[in-house]
Coordinates of C-alpha atoms and ligand atoms in Angstrom, one line a residue:
M381 CA 58.2 -95.1 -72.0
A382 CA 57.2 -91.5 -72.3
T383 CA 57.8 -89.9 -75.7
K384 CA 58.7 -86.3 -76.5
I385 CA 55.6 -84.8 -78.0
K386 CA 55.1 -81.2 -79.2
K387 CA 52.2 -81.5 -81.5
I388 CA 49.3 -83.9 -81.8
G389 CA 46.6 -84.4 -84.4
V390 CA 43.0 -85.3 -83.6
L391 CA 40.5 -86.7 -86.1
T392 CA 36.9 -88.1 -86.1
S393 CA 36.2 -91.0 -88.4
G394 CA 33.2 -93.3 -89.4
G395 CA 29.6 -92.4 -88.8
D396 CA 29.0 -89.4 -86.6
A397 CA 27.8 -89.9 -83.1
P398 CA 26.7 -87.4 -80.3
G399 CA 29.7 -86.5 -78.2
L400 CA 32.4 -86.2 -80.9
N401 CA 32.9 -82.5 -80.2
A402 CA 33.0 -83.2 -76.4
V403 CA 35.9 -85.5 -77.0
I404 CA 37.7 -83.0 -79.2
R405 CA 37.2 -80.3 -76.6
A406 CA 38.7 -82.5 -73.8
V407 CA 41.7 -83.4 -76.0
V408 CA 42.4 -79.8 -76.9
I409 CA 42.1 -78.4 -73.4
T410 CA 44.1 -81.2 -71.8
A411 CA 46.8 -81.2 -74.4
H412 CA 47.3 -77.4 -74.2
Q413 CA 46.8 -76.8 -70.5
K414 CA 48.4 -79.9 -68.9
Y415 CA 51.2 -80.6 -71.4
G416 CA 51.7 -77.4 -73.4
W417 CA 51.2 -79.3 -76.7
E418 CA 49.9 -77.9 -79.9
V419 CA 46.8 -79.6 -81.4
V420 CA 45.8 -79.8 -85.0
G421 CA 42.4 -80.8 -86.1
I422 CA 42.4 -83.1 -89.2
N423 CA 39.3 -82.4 -91.4
G424 CA 37.4 -85.3 -93.0
G425 CA 38.8 -88.2 -90.9
F426 CA 41.8 -90.2 -92.2
E427 CA 41.2 -88.7 -95.7
G428 CA 42.7 -85.5 -94.2
L429 CA 46.1 -87.2 -93.9
L430 CA 46.5 -87.7 -97.7
G431 CA 48.7 -84.8 -98.4
D432 CA 46.6 -81.7 -98.4
P433 CA 47.8 -79.3 -95.6
S434 CA 44.7 -77.2 -96.1
L435 CA 42.7 -79.9 -94.3
L436 CA 44.7 -79.3 -91.1
R437 CA 43.7 -76.6 -88.7
P438 CA 45.3 -75.5 -85.5
L439 CA 42.9 -76.0 -82.6
G440 CA 43.4 -73.7 -79.7
L441 CA 41.3 -73.1 -76.6
V442 CA 39.2 -70.6 -78.4
D443 CA 38.2 -73.1 -81.0
V444 CA 36.5 -75.4 -78.6
I445 CA 34.5 -72.8 -76.7
N446 CA 30.8 -73.8 -76.8
I447 CA 31.3 -77.2 -78.6
L448 CA 30.7 -79.5 -75.6
P449 CA 26.9 -79.7 -76.2
Q450 CA 27.0 -79.7 -80.0
G451 CA 26.1 -82.8 -81.9
G452 CA 28.1 -83.8 -85.1
T453 CA 31.8 -83.0 -85.4
I454 CA 33.5 -79.7 -86.1
L455 CA 36.1 -81.7 -88.0
G456 CA 33.8 -83.6 -90.3
T457 CA 34.0 -87.3 -90.8
T458 CA 33.6 -90.0 -93.4
N459 CA 32.8 -93.7 -93.3
R460 CA 34.1 -94.4 -96.7
G461 CA 37.1 -93.3 -98.8
H462 CA 40.7 -94.4 -99.4
F463 CA 41.2 -96.4 -96.2
G464 CA 38.9 -99.3 -97.0
M465 CA 39.9 -102.7 -95.6
S466 CA 41.0 -105.6 -97.8
E467 CA 38.4 -108.4 -98.3
E468 CA 41.1 -111.0 -99.0
R469 CA 43.5 -110.1 -96.2
P470 CA 41.4 -109.6 -93.0
G471 CA 42.6 -106.7 -90.8
E472 CA 44.8 -105.3 -93.6
L473 CA 44.1 -102.1 -95.6
A474 CA 43.0 -102.8 -99.2
D475 CA 45.8 -100.4 -100.3
P476 CA 48.6 -100.6 -97.7
A477 CA 50.6 -97.8 -99.4
I478 CA 47.9 -95.4 -98.2
A479 CA 49.0 -96.0 -94.6
D480 CA 52.6 -95.2 -95.5
Q481 CA 51.5 -92.0 -97.2
A482 CA 49.4 -90.9 -94.1
V483 CA 52.3 -91.6 -91.7
A484 CA 54.8 -89.7 -94.0
F485 CA 52.4 -86.8 -94.1
C486 CA 52.1 -86.6 -90.3
H487 CA 56.0 -86.6 -90.1
E488 CA 56.2 -83.8 -92.7
Q489 CA 53.7 -81.8 -90.8
G490 CA 55.4 -82.3 -87.4
I491 CA 52.5 -84.3 -86.0
D492 CA 54.1 -86.5 -83.4
A493 CA 51.0 -88.5 -82.4
L494 CA 47.3 -88.9 -83.1
V495 CA 44.1 -89.2 -81.1
T496 CA 41.6 -91.0 -83.4
I497 CA 37.9 -91.0 -82.5
G498 CA 35.8 -93.7 -84.1
G499 CA 34.5 -97.2 -84.2
D500 CA 36.0 -100.5 -85.4
G501 CA 36.9 -99.2 -88.8
T502 CA 38.8 -96.4 -87.1
L503 CA 40.6 -98.9 -84.8
Q504 CA 41.6 -101.0 -87.8
I505 CA 43.1 -98.1 -89.6
S506 CA 44.7 -96.7 -86.5
Y507 CA 46.3 -100.1 -85.8
Q508 CA 47.9 -100.0 -89.3
L509 CA 49.3 -96.5 -88.9
E510 CA 50.6 -97.3 -85.4
K511 CA 52.4 -100.4 -86.8
R512 CA 54.2 -98.0 -89.1
G513 CA 55.5 -96.0 -86.2
L514 CA 52.9 -93.3 -85.6
P515 CA 51.9 -93.2 -81.9
I516 CA 48.0 -93.3 -81.7
V517 CA 45.5 -93.6 -78.9
S518 CA 41.9 -94.2 -80.0
V519 CA 38.6 -93.2 -78.4
P520 CA 35.7 -95.6 -78.8
K521 CA 32.7 -94.0 -80.6
T522 CA 29.6 -95.6 -81.9
I523 CA 25.9 -95.4 -81.2
D524 CA 25.8 -99.2 -81.7
N525 CA 27.9 -99.9 -78.6
D526 CA 29.4 -102.9 -80.4
L527 CA 33.1 -102.4 -79.6
L528 CA 34.8 -105.0 -77.6
G529 CA 37.1 -103.8 -74.7
T530 CA 34.8 -101.1 -73.3
D531 CA 31.6 -101.4 -71.3
Y532 CA 30.1 -98.5 -73.3
T533 CA 31.0 -96.5 -76.3
F534 CA 30.1 -92.8 -76.3
G535 CA 27.0 -91.9 -78.4
F536 CA 25.1 -95.0 -77.3
D537 CA 23.4 -93.3 -74.3
T538 CA 22.2 -90.5 -76.5
A539 CA 20.9 -92.8 -79.2
V540 CA 19.1 -94.9 -76.6
R541 CA 17.5 -91.7 -75.2
T542 CA 16.4 -90.6 -78.7
A543 CA 15.0 -94.0 -79.6
T544 CA 13.2 -94.3 -76.2
E545 CA 11.6 -90.9 -76.5
A546 CA 10.5 -91.7 -80.0
I547 CA 8.9 -95.0 -78.9
D548 CA 7.2 -93.2 -76.0
K549 CA 5.5 -90.9 -78.6
L550 CA 4.6 -93.9 -80.8
R551 CA 3.0 -95.5 -77.8
T552 CA 0.4 -92.9 -77.4
T553 CA -0.7 -93.1 -81.0
A554 CA -0.6 -96.9 -80.9
L555 CA -2.8 -96.9 -77.8
S556 CA -5.3 -94.4 -79.3
H557 CA -5.8 -96.6 -82.4
N558 CA -5.3 -100.1 -80.9
R559 CA -2.5 -100.5 -83.4
V560 CA 0.7 -102.5 -83.5
M561 CA 3.7 -100.2 -84.2
V562 CA 6.9 -101.8 -85.5
I563 CA 9.9 -99.5 -84.8
E564 CA 13.3 -100.2 -86.6
V565 CA 16.3 -98.9 -84.7
M566 CA 20.0 -98.9 -85.7
G567 CA 22.8 -101.1 -84.2
R568 CA 24.2 -103.0 -87.2
D569 CA 24.8 -106.6 -86.2
T570 CA 24.1 -106.1 -82.5
G571 CA 20.9 -105.5 -80.5
W572 CA 22.2 -103.1 -77.9
I573 CA 20.1 -100.1 -78.9
A574 CA 17.0 -102.2 -79.5
L575 CA 17.3 -103.9 -76.1
Y576 CA 18.0 -100.8 -74.1
A577 CA 15.4 -98.6 -75.9
G578 CA 12.9 -101.5 -75.9
I579 CA 13.2 -102.1 -72.2
G580 CA 13.4 -98.4 -71.5
S581 CA 10.2 -97.7 -73.4
G582 CA 8.3 -100.7 -72.0
S583 CA 8.0 -102.3 -75.4
H584 CA 6.4 -105.7 -75.8
V585 CA 8.5 -107.3 -78.5
I586 CA 12.2 -106.7 -78.9
L587 CA 14.0 -108.4 -81.9
I588 CA 17.8 -108.4 -81.9
P589 CA 20.3 -109.9 -84.3
E590 CA 21.7 -112.2 -81.6
I591 CA 18.3 -114.1 -81.4
P592 CA 16.7 -115.2 -84.6
F593 CA 12.9 -114.6 -84.6
T594 CA 9.7 -116.0 -86.0
I595 CA 6.6 -114.0 -87.0
D596 CA 4.5 -116.6 -85.1
S597 CA 6.2 -115.7 -81.8
I598 CA 5.2 -112.0 -82.4
V599 CA 1.6 -112.9 -83.3
K600 CA 1.4 -115.0 -80.1
Q601 CA 2.6 -112.1 -78.0
I602 CA 0.1 -109.7 -79.6
E603 CA -2.7 -112.2 -79.0
W604 CA -1.6 -112.8 -75.4
R605 CA -1.7 -109.1 -74.8
E606 CA -5.3 -109.0 -76.0
T607 CA -6.2 -111.6 -73.4
I608 CA -5.0 -109.2 -70.6
G609 CA -6.9 -106.3 -72.1
A610 CA -4.0 -104.6 -73.9
M611 CA -5.1 -103.9 -77.4
F612 CA -1.9 -102.3 -78.8
S613 CA 1.7 -103.5 -79.0
L614 CA 5.1 -102.0 -79.5
V615 CA 7.6 -104.1 -81.5
V616 CA 11.2 -102.8 -81.5
V617 CA 13.4 -104.4 -84.1
A618 CA 17.1 -103.9 -84.6
E619 CA 18.0 -103.2 -88.2
G620 CA 20.2 -106.3 -88.2
A621 CA 17.6 -108.7 -86.7
V622 CA 17.2 -111.9 -88.7
P623 CA 14.2 -114.1 -89.3
A624 CA 14.9 -117.7 -88.1
D625 CA 14.2 -118.9 -91.7
G626 CA 15.6 -116.0 -93.6
D627 CA 18.5 -113.6 -94.1
T628 CA 19.6 -110.1 -92.9
F629 CA 17.8 -107.3 -94.7
Y630 CA 20.0 -104.9 -96.7
R631 CA 19.1 -101.8 -98.6
G632 CA 20.4 -102.1 -102.2
D633 CA 24.1 -102.6 -102.9
R634 CA 27.2 -101.6 -101.0
E635 CA 28.1 -98.0 -101.6
E636 CA 31.6 -97.5 -103.0
G637 CA 34.2 -97.8 -100.2
G638 CA 31.5 -98.3 -97.6
M639 CA 29.7 -101.0 -95.8
K640 CA 26.5 -102.6 -97.0
R641 CA 23.5 -100.6 -95.6
L642 CA 21.1 -102.5 -93.4
G643 CA 17.4 -101.8 -93.4
G644 CA 14.0 -103.0 -94.4
I645 CA 13.2 -105.4 -91.7
A646 CA 10.4 -103.3 -90.1
R647 CA 8.6 -103.1 -93.4
W648 CA 8.8 -106.9 -93.9
I649 CA 7.6 -107.6 -90.4
T650 CA 4.7 -105.1 -90.9
E651 CA 3.6 -106.9 -94.1
Q652 CA 3.8 -110.3 -92.4
L653 CA 1.9 -109.2 -89.3
S654 CA -0.8 -107.5 -91.3
K655 CA -1.7 -110.8 -92.8
K656 CA -2.0 -112.5 -89.4
V657 CA -3.5 -110.0 -86.8
E658 CA -6.7 -108.0 -86.7
H659 CA -4.9 -104.7 -85.7
D660 CA -3.7 -102.1 -88.1
V661 CA 0.1 -102.4 -88.2
R662 CA 2.3 -99.4 -88.9
E663 CA 6.1 -99.2 -89.3
M664 CA 8.6 -96.4 -88.4
V665 CA 12.3 -96.4 -89.2
L666 CA 14.1 -94.1 -86.7
G667 CA 17.3 -94.1 -88.9
H668 CA 19.8 -91.3 -88.6
L669 CA 17.7 -89.4 -86.0
Q670 CA 19.5 -91.7 -83.5
R671 CA 22.9 -90.2 -84.5
G672 CA 21.9 -86.6 -84.2
G673 CA 21.4 -83.9 -81.6
S674 CA 23.1 -82.9 -78.4
P675 CA 24.8 -85.6 -76.2
T676 CA 23.2 -86.6 -72.9
A677 CA 24.9 -85.5 -69.7
S678 CA 26.2 -89.1 -69.3
D679 CA 27.7 -89.1 -72.8
R680 CA 29.3 -85.6 -72.3
I681 CA 31.0 -86.9 -69.1
L682 CA 32.1 -90.1 -70.7
C683 CA 33.5 -88.2 -73.7
T684 CA 35.3 -85.7 -71.4
R685 CA 36.9 -88.5 -69.4
F686 CA 37.8 -90.4 -72.6
G687 CA 39.4 -87.4 -74.3
A688 CA 41.4 -86.4 -71.3
K689 CA 42.6 -90.0 -70.7
A690 CA 43.7 -90.3 -74.4
V691 CA 46.0 -87.3 -74.0
H692 CA 47.4 -88.7 -70.7
L693 CA 48.1 -92.0 -72.3
L694 CA 50.0 -90.4 -75.2
A695 CA 52.0 -88.4 -72.6
Q696 CA 52.9 -91.6 -70.8
G697 CA 54.0 -93.3 -74.0
R698 CA 51.1 -95.7 -73.9
S699 CA 50.1 -95.5 -77.6
G700 CA 48.6 -98.4 -79.5
T701 CA 45.8 -98.4 -77.0
M702 CA 42.1 -97.5 -76.9
V703 CA 40.6 -95.7 -73.9
S704 CA 37.8 -97.8 -72.3
L705 CA 35.2 -97.7 -69.6
S706 CA 35.5 -100.6 -67.2
G707 CA 33.0 -100.5 -64.5
T708 CA 33.3 -97.0 -63.2
S709 CA 36.9 -96.3 -64.2
I710 CA 38.6 -95.2 -67.4
Q711 CA 41.3 -97.7 -68.5
A712 CA 43.5 -98.3 -71.5
I713 CA 43.3 -101.5 -73.6
E714 CA 45.8 -102.5 -76.2
T715 CA 44.3 -102.0 -79.7
W716 CA 45.5 -105.3 -81.1
K717 CA 43.5 -107.2 -78.5
I718 CA 40.2 -105.8 -79.6
V719 CA 40.5 -104.7 -83.2
S720 CA 38.0 -106.4 -85.6
R721 CA 36.2 -108.1 -82.8
Q722 CA 32.6 -107.3 -82.0
K723 CA 30.8 -107.1 -78.7
R724 CA 27.4 -108.8 -79.1
V725 CA 24.5 -109.0 -76.6
P726 CA 25.1 -112.1 -74.5
F727 CA 22.3 -114.6 -75.2
D728 CA 22.0 -115.4 -71.5
G729 CA 23.1 -112.1 -70.0
D730 CA 21.1 -110.3 -67.4
L731 CA 19.5 -107.9 -69.9
V732 CA 18.0 -110.7 -71.9
Q733 CA 16.9 -112.4 -68.7
T734 CA 15.3 -109.2 -67.4
A735 CA 13.4 -108.9 -70.7
R736 CA 12.2 -112.5 -70.5
G737 CA 11.2 -112.1 -66.9
L738 CA 9.0 -109.1 -67.9
S739 CA 7.2 -111.2 -70.5
I740 CA 8.8 -109.3 -73.3
C741 CA 8.8 -111.4 -76.4
L742 CA 12.3 -111.8 -77.9
G743 CA 11.1 -113.5 -81.0
D744 CA 12.2 -117.1 -80.2
Ligands
F6P437 O1 27.5 -97.6 -87.0 C1 26.6 -96.6 -86.9 C2 25.5 -96.7 -87.8 O2 24.6 -95.6 -87.5 C3 24.7 -98.0 -87.8 O3 23.9 -98.1 -86.7 C4 24.1 -97.9 -89.2 O4 23.8 -99.2 -89.7 C5 25.1 -97.2 -90.0 O5 25.9 -96.5 -89.1 C6 24.5 -96.3 -91.1 O6 25.5 -95.8 -91.8 P1 25.3 -94.6 -92.9 O7 25.5 -93.3 -92.2 O8 26.4 -94.9 -93.9 O9 24.0 -94.8 -93.5

């Protein structure tokens, strides 16, 4: 059932990803031009809903001129803060009263509905606010591409391009020195970035969290490459990849209100390989480089389609949904069906089979 909307809010939440501004632009233009709605930007993600009106800013057409190709987010974002999830009650906010406060603030400010742009954390919070009567449509963002319910999230394509270009550059230096380069990419507990960038760059070993690996399998691959006259190797490792006889690598402790930071696997592999192969072995952590810069054309188009669709869904009264890419069309999927569920690389999917068919070592 369609609802009477006059003003919507838009916010970006979680880690930044290329394309956030492109979504904001599509939301603002569609809301103004097609429906005559006002739009307010909420600064600082959900934190901007905690009672301080100075964090709200009207967004008109003039405010979104030129932002389509810009990385980052004009609204700012945070992946920690007051909206942390409870560890004892899965799917619930640690402080449920915070959600009541946010919804009350929206009512006070005349915000009839929200477009929330973010990853799983954003979906979880959105779901809680929606349950308290605030209409919300979410837009799936993450360079990790690990959200269920959509073929791709925006930001992923740009991150893969950045990682692939970086690996291309590392290839020429590896080749010149007959070295093994170990390149750590992001992705949290999924191997989408590693697999895409690894295949896209013609890497020789790709290690993903979905397939536990052994050092011996990497050594075997390096030695096999020597027998075919290839004296260098490129090893791409997802930050969440796990040794078959070990644990996930984390950097220090969890930051307050945030998730535990992954990292360190490339260094460990480099140390292990150095003991077992003749080559020099060097490591490179691509890190936040993968989140920065201007979105690819493909991401810009996806963001524009997602942003416009989010507004149409609100107009149709179809809140409680996330926009999604299914094949070639943009759809809506109910948030409750996908919230807190992760999309992992299928062990026997065609990507994995393609890699195996090309003699890429997957570590098992
Ligand atoms: O989820 C996106 C992501 O970039 C992950 O790939 C990575 O593990 C994490 O965020 C890093 O977060 P932070 O910006 O807090 O270091």
